[in-house]
XYZ file of C-alpha atoms in Angstrom:
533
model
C 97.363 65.890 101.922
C 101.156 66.814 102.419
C 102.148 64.115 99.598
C 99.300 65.260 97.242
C 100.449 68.798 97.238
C 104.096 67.489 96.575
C 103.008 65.134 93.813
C 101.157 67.959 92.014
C 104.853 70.291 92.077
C 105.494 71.193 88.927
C 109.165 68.731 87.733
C 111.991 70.958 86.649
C 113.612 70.477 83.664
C 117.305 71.383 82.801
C 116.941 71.058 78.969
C 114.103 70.230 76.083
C 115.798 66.865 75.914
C 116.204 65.873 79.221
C 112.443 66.834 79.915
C 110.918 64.703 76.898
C 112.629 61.943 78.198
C 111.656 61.857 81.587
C 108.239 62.916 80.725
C 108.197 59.459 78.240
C 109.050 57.167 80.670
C 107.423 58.314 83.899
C 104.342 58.936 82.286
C 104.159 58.200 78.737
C 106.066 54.465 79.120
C 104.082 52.928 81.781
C 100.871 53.561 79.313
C 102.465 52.343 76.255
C 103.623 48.747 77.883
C 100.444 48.152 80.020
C 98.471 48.014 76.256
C 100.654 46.696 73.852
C 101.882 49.847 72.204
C 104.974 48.692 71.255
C 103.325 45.588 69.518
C 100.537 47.617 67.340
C 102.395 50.729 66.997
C 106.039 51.363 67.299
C 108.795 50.090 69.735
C 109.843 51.873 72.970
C 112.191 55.050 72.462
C 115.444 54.894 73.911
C 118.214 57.701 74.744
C 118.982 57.897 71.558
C 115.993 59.400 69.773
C 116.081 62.343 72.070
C 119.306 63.066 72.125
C 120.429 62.623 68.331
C 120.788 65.052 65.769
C 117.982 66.058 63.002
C 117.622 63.389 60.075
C 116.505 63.826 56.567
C 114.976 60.917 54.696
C 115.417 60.612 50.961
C 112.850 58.457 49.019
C 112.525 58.072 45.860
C 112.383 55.729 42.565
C 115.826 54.266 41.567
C 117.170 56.956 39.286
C 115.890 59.728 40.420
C 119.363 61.406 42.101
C 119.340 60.856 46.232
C 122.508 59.244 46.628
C 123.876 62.494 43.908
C 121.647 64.808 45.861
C 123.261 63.837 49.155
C 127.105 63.975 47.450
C 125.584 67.297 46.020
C 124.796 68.892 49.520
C 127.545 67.466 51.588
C 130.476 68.193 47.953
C 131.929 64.902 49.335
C 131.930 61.305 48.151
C 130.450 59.192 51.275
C 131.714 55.426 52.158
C 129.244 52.726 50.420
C 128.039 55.641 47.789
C 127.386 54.375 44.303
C 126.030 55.796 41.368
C 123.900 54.231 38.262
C 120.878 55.087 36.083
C 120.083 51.141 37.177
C 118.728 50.416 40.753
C 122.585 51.234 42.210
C 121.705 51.367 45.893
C 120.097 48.430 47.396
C 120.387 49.159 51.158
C 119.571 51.833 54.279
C 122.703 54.153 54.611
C 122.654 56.389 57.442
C 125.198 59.243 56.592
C 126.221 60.407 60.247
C 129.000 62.668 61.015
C 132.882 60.958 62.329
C 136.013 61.599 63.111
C 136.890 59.053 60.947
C 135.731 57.695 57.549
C 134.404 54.187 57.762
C 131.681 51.904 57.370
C 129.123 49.920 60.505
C 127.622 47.443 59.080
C 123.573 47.179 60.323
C 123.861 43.953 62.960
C 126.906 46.204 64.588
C 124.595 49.415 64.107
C 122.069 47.945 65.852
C 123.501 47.308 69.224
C 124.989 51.089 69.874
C 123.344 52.235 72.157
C 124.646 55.882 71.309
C 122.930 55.592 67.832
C 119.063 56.120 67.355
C 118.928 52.721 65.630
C 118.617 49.965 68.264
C 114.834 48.978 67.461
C 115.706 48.497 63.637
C 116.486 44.710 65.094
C 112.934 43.936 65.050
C 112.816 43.453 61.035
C 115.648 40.836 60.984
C 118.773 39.934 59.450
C 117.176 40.439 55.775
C 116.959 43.725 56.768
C 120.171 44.086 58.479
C 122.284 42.933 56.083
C 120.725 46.069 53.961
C 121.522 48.683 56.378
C 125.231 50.853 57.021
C 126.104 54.124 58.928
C 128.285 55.732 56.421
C 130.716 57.899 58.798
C 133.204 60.841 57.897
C 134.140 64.097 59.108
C 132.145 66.485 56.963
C 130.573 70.266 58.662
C 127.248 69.639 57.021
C 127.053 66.138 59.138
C 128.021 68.056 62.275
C 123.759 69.487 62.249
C 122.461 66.833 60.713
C 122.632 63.215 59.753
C 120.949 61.863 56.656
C 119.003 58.577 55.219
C 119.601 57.185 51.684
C 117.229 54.511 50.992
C 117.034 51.773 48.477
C 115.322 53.099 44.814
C 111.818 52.029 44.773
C 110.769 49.852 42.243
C 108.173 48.856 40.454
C 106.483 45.081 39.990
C 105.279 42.707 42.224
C 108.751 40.705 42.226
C 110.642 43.339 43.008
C 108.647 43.674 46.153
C 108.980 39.996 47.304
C 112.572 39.928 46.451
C 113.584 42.383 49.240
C 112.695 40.045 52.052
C 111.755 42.408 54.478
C 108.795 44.855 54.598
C 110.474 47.978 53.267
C 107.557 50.105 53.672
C 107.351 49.670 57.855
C 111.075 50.278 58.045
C 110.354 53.796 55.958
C 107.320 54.073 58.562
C 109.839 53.496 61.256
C 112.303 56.000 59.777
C 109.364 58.312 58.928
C 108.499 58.423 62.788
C 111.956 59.509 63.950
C 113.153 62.007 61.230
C 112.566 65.362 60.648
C 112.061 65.904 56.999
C 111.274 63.542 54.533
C 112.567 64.735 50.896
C 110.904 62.752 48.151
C 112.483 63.154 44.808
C 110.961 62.508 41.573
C 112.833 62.589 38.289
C 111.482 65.058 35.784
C 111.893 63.163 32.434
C 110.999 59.905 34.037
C 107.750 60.624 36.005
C 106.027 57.201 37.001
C 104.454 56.842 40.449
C 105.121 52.899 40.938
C 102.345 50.699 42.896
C 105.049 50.388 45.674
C 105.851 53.913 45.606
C 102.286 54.636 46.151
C 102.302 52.073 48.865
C 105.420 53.867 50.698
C 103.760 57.129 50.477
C 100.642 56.048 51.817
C 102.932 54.852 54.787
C 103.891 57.915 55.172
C 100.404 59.463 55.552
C 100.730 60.419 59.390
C 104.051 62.470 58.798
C 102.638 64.687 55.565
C 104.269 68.005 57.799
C 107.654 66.589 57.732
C 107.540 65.667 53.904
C 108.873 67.637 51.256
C 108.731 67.278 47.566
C 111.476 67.295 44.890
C 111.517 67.537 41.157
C 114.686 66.677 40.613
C 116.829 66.812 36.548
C 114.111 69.549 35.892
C 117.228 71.260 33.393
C 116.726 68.379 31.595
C 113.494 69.459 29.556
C 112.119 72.608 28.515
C 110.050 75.410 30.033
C 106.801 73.784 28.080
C 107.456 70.715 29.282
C 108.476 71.402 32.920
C 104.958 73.206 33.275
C 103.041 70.223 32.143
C 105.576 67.720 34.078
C 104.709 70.053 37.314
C 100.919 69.586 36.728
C 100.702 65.780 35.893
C 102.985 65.406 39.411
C 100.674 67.840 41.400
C 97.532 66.133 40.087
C 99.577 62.250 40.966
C 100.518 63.554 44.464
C 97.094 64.769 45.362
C 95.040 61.150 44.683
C 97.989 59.253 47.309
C 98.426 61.987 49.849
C 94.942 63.099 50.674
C 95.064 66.113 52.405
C 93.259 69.640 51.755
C 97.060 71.690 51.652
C 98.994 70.826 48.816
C 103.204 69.597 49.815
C 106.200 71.855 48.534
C 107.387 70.743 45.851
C 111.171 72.293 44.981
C 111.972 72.183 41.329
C 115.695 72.275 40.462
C 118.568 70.104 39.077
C 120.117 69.147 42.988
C 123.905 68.046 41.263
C 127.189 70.362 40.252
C 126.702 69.798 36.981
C 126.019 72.387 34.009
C 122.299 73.241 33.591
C 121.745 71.039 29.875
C 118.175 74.020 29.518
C 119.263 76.715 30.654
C 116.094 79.008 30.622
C 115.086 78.332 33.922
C 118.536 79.251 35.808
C 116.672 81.759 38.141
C 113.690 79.397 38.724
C 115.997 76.580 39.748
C 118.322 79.182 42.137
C 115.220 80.277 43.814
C 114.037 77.148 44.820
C 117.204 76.033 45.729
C 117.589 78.470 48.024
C 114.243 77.830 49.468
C 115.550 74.088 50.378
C 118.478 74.933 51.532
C 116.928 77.513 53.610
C 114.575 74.482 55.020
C 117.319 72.270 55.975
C 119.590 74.886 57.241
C 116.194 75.438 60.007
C 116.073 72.006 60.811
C 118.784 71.861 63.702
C 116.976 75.126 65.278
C 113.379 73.265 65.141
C 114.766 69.961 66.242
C 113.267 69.808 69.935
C 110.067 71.559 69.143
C 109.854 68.475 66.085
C 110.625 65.606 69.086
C 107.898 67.314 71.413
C 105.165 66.856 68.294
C 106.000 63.654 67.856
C 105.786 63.017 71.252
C 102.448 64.393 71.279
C 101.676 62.711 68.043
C 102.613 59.430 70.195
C 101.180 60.527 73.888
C 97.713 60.789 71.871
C 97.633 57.265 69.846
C 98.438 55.657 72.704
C 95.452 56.708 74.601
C 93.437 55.565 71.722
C 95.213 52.119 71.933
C 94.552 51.829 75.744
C 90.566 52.219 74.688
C 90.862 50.143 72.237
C 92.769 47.078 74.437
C 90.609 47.774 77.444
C 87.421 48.010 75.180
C 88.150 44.218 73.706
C 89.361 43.080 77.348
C 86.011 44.142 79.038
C 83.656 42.535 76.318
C 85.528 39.011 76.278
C 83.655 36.061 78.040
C 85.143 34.780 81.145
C 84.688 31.343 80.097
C 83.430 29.843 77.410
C 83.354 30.782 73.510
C 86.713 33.344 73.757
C 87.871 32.502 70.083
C 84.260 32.510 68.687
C 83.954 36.341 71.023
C 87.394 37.180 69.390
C 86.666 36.889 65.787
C 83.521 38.923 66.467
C 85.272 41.847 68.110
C 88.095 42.137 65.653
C 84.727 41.859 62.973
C 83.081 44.722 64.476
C 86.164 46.810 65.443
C 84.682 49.826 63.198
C 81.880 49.752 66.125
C 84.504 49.765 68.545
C 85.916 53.016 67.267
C 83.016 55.032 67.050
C 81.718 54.222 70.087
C 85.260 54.829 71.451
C 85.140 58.204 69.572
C 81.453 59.198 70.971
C 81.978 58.241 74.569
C 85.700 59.916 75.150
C 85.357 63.220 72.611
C 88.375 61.692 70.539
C 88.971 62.598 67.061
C 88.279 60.108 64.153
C 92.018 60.901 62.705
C 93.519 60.358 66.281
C 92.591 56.003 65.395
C 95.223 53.735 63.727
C 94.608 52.196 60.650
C 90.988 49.766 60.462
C 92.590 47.015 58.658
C 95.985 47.043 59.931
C 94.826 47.357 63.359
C 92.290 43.907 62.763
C 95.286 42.341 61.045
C 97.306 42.639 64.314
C 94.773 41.764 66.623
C 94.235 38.293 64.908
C 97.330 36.897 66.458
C 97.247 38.868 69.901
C 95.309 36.323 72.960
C 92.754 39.015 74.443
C 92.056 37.094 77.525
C 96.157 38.824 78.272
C 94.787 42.100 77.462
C 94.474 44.839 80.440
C 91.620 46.534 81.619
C 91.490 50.141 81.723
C 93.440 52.486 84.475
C 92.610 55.473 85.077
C 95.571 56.443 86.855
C 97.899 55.512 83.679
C 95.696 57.748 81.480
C 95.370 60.519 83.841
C 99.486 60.812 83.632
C 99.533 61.818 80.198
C 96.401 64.004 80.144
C 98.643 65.976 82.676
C 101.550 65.132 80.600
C 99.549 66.992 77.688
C 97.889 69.797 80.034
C 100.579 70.619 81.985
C 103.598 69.477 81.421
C 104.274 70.258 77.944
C 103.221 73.713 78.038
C 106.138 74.125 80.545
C 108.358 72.634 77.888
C 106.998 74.422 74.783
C 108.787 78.032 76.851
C 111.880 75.875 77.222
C 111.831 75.114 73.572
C 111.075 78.700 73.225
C 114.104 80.302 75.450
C 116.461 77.114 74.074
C 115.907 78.516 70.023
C 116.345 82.290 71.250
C 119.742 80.797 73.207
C 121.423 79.813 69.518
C 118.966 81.708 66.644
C 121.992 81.067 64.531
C 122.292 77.881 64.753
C 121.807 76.344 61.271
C 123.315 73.801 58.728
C 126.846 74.746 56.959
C 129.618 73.642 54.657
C 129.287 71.780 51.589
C 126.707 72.808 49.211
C 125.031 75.540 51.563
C 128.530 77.796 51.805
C 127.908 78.564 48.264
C 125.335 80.641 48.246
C 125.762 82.500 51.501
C 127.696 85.341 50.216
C 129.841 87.456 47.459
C 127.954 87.878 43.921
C 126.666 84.280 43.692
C 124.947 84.738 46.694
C 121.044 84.422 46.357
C 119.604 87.848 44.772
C 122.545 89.448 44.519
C 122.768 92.396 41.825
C 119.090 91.814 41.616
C 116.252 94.288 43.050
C 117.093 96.059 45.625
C 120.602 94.720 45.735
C 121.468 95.963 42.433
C 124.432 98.523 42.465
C 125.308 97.171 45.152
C 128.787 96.656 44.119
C 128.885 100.022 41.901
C 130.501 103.385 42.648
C 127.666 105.260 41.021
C 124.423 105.798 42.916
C 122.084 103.093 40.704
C 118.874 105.485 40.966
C 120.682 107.579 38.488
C 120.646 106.087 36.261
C 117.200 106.740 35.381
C 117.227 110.077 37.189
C 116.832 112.134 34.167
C 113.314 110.412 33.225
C 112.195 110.825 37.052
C 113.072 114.474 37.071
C 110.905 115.611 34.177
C 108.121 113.812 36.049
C 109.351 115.904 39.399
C 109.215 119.335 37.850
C 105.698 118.968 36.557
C 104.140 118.343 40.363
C 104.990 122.251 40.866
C 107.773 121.231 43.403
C 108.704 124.249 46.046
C 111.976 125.444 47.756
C 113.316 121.904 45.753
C 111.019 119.533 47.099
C 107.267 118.200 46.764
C 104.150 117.245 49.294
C 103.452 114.132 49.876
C 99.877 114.671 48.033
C 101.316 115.798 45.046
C 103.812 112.481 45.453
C 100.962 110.324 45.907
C 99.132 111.199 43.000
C 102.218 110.396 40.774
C 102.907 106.756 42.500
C 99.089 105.704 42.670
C 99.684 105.308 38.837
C 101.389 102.413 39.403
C 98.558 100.400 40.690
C 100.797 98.989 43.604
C 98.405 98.758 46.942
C 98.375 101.276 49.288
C 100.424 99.409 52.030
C 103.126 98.796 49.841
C 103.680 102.669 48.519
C 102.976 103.383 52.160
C 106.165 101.374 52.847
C 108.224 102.698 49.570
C 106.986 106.726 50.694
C 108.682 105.634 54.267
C 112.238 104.550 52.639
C 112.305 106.961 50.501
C 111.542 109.822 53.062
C 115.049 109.421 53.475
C 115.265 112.654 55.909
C 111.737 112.374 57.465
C 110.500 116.024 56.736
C 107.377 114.870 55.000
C 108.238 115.781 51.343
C 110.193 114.444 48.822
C 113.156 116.291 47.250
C 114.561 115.608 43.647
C 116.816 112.660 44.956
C 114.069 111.298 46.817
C 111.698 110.960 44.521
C 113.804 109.203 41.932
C 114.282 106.821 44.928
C 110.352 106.234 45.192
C 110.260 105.707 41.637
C 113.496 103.160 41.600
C 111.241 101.041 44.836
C 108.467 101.043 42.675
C 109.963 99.612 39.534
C 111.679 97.157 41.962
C 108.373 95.832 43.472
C 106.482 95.907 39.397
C 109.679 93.547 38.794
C 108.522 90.832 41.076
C 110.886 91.804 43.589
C 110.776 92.398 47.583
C 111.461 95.489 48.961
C 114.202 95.698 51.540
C 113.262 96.165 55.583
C 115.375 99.030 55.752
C 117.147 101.233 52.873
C 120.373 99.668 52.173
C 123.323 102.084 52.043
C 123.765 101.948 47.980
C 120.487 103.289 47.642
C 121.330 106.366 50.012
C 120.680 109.661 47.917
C 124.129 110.984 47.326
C 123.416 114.159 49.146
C 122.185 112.205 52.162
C 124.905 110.325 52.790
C 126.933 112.100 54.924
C 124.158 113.803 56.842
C 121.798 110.754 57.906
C 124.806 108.811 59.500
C 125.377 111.555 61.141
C 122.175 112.009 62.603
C 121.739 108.259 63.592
């Protein structure tokens, strides 16, 4: 009774980290190896892939900008980096950060056990001979460490020629990353069968992936709209899911924009990447406790699966003739598995892939099912990870400002190339006259007809003037509350030219600000409402 009770004690954990990886091999591990996970699935995770920093993936078509995109973000050349409108890079670089600039080749790569890359031995020396860790010391590498992958091509012979299959090591990345940044090239836009292929590979990991329509400078507005479309309608028949992906449109290089026209378009989204990548250090461990997740619940399908096969083999006779039944009727299989254990028909691996395996696995080796194993990680999933998902909680509010910086991502975090700036409510920021103004004179003849008195008019007669501009009634409710700038209820001469100024800043298009910023303090209230603060 005495060791139940201990064995039920919740296990303390000093760090997000440190409790994934105990949880994975105490109770994850033992599952995984008694039914041939790591066989069917994915290989065993090591130190590494807890404790390493967030990775971005980069796929794309030769010629589409990654290798420019990465030089773009980091504004450094990296070690192995080249350049070409032709297929220019032809092999795996990990960009990690160094203290010095160098290059490990993939069979070296391979055996540190300090870098999340160990299992990559499994696809041979074809494949290792096509994989580097580009090092240097760069600040954007310090929160993050990215993947530049060979350009997809197109043709069968291409395909064969690599010598290695190049869409399970993308899988394989896919797993372990956490963002996957496709980039298509705007001028050039041709899914390729093995594109579509790596994509599909992708299918399990559509949260982490992100889209890119990259050279979009390079053609006009017209064009751009119907490039957008024809990409949104491509993207929808490979990844088949009801929520479309982001798709950022911008030219990702330091290079003048060739059209112009859609400078603002291509700064807003922009931003918007940045903005994801800079939040990928901060969402790191609650990324590894998905995929954990992700992994805790595929590999209680494969146990059902294994032990399923295992129990209906023969003890005797006709075990090959039993064997290419099973694997015939594995569909069965799964829905009965489904049925009898409440599991999810998007929780079991692929039908085909999964038969393909099986033909060259001996069943008679297979294990039968224990319930102990599986009763770990439903208390892994029940218990154990709730307890983690607060420590993930209390770890992000410990360093909410920890984000991506340097390179690329310094500049546009401030002065008057700073996203927005001048615009909306940040215009005038910079000016010694009050911006509201400006237009003051056209706002005052509408203030003296509403009958103001002592100065100043009700909020009734207020609202009838700003209902004409067909905003919603939460958002004047929020403009009447910022430009109450002295909280009495009415709206002096000042004021209301403030109203008017947040109203033709929301017809614009643009946000209104949280809280007034100083430059649109009324003159007159300047003084006073600092005080009273």
């Amino acid at each position: 009774m005495f060791r139940k009770t201990l064995k039920k004690d919740p296990e303390l954990f000093q760090n997000v980290s440190d409790g994934l990886r105990r949880l994975y091999r105490t109770k994850l591990f033992p599952l995984e190896d008694s039914y041939r996970f790591h066989d069917f699935h994915s290989p065993a995770l090591e130190d590494a892939d807890f404790d390493n920093k967030p990775m971005v993936l980069l796929v794309g078509q030769y010629s589409t900008g990654k290798t420019t995109f990465i030089r773009h973000l980091m504004e450094q050349d990296f070690p192995g980096m080249r350049i070409g409108p032709e297929p220019t890079t032809d092999s795996f670089i990990a960009v990690m950060h160094g203290d010095q600039e160098g290059v490990i080749p993939g069979n070296a790569l391979v055996v540190d056990p300090k870098k999340p890359f160990r299992k990559l031995n499994a696809f041979g020396n074809a494949f290792l001979n096509r994989f580097m860790c580009a090092q240097m010391p760069n600040p954007v590498l310090e929160s993050i460490s990215i993947i530049d992958t060979p350009g997809i091509l197109s043709g069968e012979k291409q395909r064969i020629s690599r010598g290695y299959d190049f869409a399970a090591v993308l899988e394989w990345f896919a797993e372990r990353v956490d963002r996957i940044i496709l980039l298509f090239d705007a001028h050039k836009l041709d899914i390729s069968d093995e594109f579509s292929e790596v994509i599909r590979a992708l299918k399990n990991h559509e949260d982490k992936m992100r889209v890119v329509l990259n050279k979009a400078d390079q053609i006009s507005t017209q064009q751009l709209m119907r490039v957008y479309g024809a990409l949104m309608w491509s993207l929808g028949k490979i990844i088949n899911t009801p929520e479309v992906v982001r798709v950022y449109i911008g030219s990702f290089w330091a290079q003048p924009l060739l059209v112009p026209d859609n400078r603002k378009l291509f700064e807003a989204e922009e931003q918007d990447l940045f903005l994801d990548i800079q939040s990928l250090p901060r969402n790191a461990a609650l990324r590894k406790l998905n995929d954990l997740i992700k992994r805790a619940r595929l590999a209680k399908v494969q146990a059902y699966i294994i032990s399923s096969l295992k129990k209906e083999m023969p003890s005797v006779f006709g075990k090959d003739s039993k064997k290419k039944e099973l694997i015939a009727n594995l569909g069965e299989i799964y829905i009965k598995i489904e049925k009898e254990h409440g599991i999810s028909p998007g929780d079991f691996p692929n039908l085909a892939k999964m038969q393909e395996l099986l033909n060259g696995q001996d069943f008679t080796k297979f294990s039968s099912l224990k319930p102990k194993l599986l009763e770990a990680v439903e208390d892994m999933l029940a218990n154990d990870i709730a307890r983690l998902m607060a420590l993930v909680r209390q770890e992000e509010s410990a360093m909410p400002t920890q984000s991506v910086r340097g390179g690329a991502f310094d500049g546009t975090m401030s002065g008057p190339f700073g996203h927005g700036y001048g615009e909306g409510a940040s215009e005038g920021i910079d000016e010694l006259e009050w911006v509201v103004g400006r237009d003051k004179p056209t706002y005052d003849e509408i203030f003296y007809t509403l009958s103001p008195i002592n100065g100043k008019v009700s909020g009734a007669a207020a609202k009838k003037e700003m209902v004409k501009s067909k905003l919603p009634n939460t958002v004047l409710g929020k403009i009447w509350k910022l430009a109450d700038v002295d909280k009495d209820g009415l709206l002096d001469d000042e004021e209301f030219a403030l109203a008017n100024h947040l109203i033709k800043i929301k017809l614009e298009g643009h946000e209104l600000p949280a809280d007034l910023p100083g430059h649109l303090v009324p003159p007159s209230k300047r003084g006073t409402i600092a005080g009273d603060e």
